[in-house]
Short mmCIF file of C-alpha atoms and ligand atoms in Angstrom, two decimals:
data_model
loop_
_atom_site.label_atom_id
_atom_site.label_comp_id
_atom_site.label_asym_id
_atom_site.label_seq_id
_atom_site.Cartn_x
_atom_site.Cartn_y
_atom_site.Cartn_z
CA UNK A 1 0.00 0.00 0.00
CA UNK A 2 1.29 3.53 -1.16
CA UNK A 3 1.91 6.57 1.53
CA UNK A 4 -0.95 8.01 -0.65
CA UNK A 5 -3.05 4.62 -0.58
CA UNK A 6 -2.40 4.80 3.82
CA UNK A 7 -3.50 8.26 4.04
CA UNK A 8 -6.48 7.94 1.85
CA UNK A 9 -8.10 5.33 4.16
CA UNK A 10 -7.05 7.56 7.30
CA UNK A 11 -9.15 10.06 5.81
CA UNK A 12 -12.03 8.21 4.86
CA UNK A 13 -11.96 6.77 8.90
CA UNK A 14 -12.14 10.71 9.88
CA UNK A 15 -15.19 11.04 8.48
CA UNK A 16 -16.71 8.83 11.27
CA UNK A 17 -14.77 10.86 13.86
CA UNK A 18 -16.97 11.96 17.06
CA UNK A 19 -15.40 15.33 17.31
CA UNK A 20 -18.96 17.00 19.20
CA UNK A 21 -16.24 19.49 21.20
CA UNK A 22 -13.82 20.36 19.15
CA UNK A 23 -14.95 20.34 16.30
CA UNK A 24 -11.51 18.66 14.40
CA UNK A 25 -12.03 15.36 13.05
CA UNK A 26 -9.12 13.22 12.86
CA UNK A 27 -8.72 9.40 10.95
CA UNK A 28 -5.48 7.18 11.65
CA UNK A 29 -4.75 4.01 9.65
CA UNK A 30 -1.80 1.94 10.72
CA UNK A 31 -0.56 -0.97 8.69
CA UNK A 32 0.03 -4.65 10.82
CA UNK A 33 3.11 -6.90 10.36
CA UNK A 34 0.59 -9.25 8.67
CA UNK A 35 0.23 -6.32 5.83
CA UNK A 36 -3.65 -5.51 6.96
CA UNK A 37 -4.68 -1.73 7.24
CA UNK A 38 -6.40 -0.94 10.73
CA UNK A 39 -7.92 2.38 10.94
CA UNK A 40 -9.79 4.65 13.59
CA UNK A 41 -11.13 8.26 14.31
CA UNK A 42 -10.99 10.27 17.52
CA UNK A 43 -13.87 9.72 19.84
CA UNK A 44 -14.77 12.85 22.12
CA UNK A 45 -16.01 12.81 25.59
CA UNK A 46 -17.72 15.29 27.75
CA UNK A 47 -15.10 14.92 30.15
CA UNK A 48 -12.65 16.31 27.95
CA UNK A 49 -9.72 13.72 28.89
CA UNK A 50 -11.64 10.79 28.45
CA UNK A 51 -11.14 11.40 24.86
CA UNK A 52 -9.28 8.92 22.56
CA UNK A 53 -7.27 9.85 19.62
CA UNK A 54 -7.81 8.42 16.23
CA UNK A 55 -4.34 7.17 16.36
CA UNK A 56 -5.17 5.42 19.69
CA UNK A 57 -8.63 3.97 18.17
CA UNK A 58 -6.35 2.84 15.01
CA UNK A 59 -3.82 1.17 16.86
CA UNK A 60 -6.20 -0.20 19.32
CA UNK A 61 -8.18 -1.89 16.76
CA UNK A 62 -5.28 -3.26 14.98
CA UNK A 63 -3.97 -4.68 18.54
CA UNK A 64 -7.19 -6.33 19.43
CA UNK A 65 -7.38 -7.53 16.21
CA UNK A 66 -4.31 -9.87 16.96
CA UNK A 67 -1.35 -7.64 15.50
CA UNK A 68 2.03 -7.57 18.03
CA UNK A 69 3.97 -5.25 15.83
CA UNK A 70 2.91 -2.44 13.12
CA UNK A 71 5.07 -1.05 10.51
CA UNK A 72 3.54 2.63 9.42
CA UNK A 73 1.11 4.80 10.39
CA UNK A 74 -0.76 7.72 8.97
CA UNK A 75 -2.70 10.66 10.78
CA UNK A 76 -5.07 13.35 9.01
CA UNK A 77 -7.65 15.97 9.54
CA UNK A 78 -10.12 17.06 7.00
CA UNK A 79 -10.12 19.96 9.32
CA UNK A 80 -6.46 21.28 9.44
CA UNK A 81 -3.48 21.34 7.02
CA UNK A 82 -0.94 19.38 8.65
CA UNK A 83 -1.60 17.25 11.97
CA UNK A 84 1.36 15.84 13.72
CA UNK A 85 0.50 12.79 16.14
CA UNK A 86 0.15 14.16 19.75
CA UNK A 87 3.18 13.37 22.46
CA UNK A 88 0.83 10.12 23.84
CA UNK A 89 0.17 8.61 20.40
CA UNK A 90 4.13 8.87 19.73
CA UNK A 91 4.49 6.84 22.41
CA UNK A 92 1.64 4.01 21.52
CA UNK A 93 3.33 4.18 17.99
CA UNK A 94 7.04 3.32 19.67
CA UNK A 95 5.16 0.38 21.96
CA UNK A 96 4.52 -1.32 18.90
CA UNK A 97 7.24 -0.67 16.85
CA UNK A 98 5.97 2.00 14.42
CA UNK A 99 9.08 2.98 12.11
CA UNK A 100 7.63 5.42 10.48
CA UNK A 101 4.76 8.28 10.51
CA UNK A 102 2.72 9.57 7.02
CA UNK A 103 1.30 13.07 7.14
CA UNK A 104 -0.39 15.26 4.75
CA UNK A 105 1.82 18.38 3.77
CA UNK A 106 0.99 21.70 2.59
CA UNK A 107 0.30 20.54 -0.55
CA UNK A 108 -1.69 17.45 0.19
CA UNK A 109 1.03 15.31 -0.47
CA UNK A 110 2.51 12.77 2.01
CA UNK A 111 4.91 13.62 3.67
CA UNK A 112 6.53 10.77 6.49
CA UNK A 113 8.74 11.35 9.53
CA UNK A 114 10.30 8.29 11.61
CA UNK A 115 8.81 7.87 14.36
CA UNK A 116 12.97 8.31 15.86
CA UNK A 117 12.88 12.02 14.34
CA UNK A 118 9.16 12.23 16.17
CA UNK A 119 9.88 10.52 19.42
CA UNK A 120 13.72 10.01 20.14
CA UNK A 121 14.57 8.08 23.04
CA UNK A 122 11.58 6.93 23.18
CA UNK A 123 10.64 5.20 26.90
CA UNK A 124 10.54 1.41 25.71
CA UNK A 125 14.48 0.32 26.26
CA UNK A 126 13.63 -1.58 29.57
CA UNK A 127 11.10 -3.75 28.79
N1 THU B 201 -6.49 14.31 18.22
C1 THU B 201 -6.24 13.12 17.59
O1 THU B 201 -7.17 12.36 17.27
N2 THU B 201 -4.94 12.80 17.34
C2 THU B 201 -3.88 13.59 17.65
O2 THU B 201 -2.74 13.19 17.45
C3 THU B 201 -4.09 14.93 18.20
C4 THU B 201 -5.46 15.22 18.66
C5 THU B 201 -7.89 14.66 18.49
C6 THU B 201 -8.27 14.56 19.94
C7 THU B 201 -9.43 15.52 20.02
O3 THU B 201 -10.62 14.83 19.70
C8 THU B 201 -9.14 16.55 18.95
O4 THU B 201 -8.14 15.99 18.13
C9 THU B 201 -8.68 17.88 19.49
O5 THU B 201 -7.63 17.73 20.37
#
């Protein structure tokens, strides 16, 4: 599947977003080690931090759909440029190995970051 392909079905996922509060819709896909695409949207709650991320629904359903590892994921909002995954999501992405992130750039194009350049460090050395 193409960076294009990834961020195509991320997009189509955002359009199923629950975004009452804020308003910005957001649509993940991440693709499994098996090669399936799992996707999500952001799901809002009236207590503002119950909300879950679109990345976190994504990765979620690609976890409890028997994946251990994921290879690349893509974030977008129909509702913003460019969306960057927030500091949390970084840090689902690095517990399941996410390599590396696709975006949408100024243009609409894809553009991808690894998810090193996103989250160095990241905390998962000990386990
Ligand atoms: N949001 C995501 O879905 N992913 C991110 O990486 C950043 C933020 C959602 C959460 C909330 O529903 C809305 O965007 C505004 O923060």
């Amino acid at each position: 599947m193409t960076d294009q392909e990834l961020l195509a079905a991320a997009l189509a996922a955002s359009e199923l977003a629950y975004a009452r509060y804020s308003k910005l819709r957001v649509g993940a896909a991440v693709i499994g080690a098996s090669g399936a695409v799992y996707t999500g949207a952001n799901v809002e709650n009236a207590a503002y931090s119950s909300t879950l991320c679109a990345e976190a629904v994504a990765i979620g359903h690609a976890i409890a759909s028997g994946e251990r590892a994921l290879e690349t994921a893509a974030v977008i909002s129909p509702d913003l440029t460019s969306i960057f995954p927030c500091g949390q999501c970084r840090q689902r992405m690095a517990e399941f190995d996410v390599q590396r992130v696709v975006m949408e750039g100024p243009d609409g194009e894809p553009v991808s970051h690894t998810l090193e350049e996103l989250l160095p460090g990241s905390f998962t050395d000990w386990r």
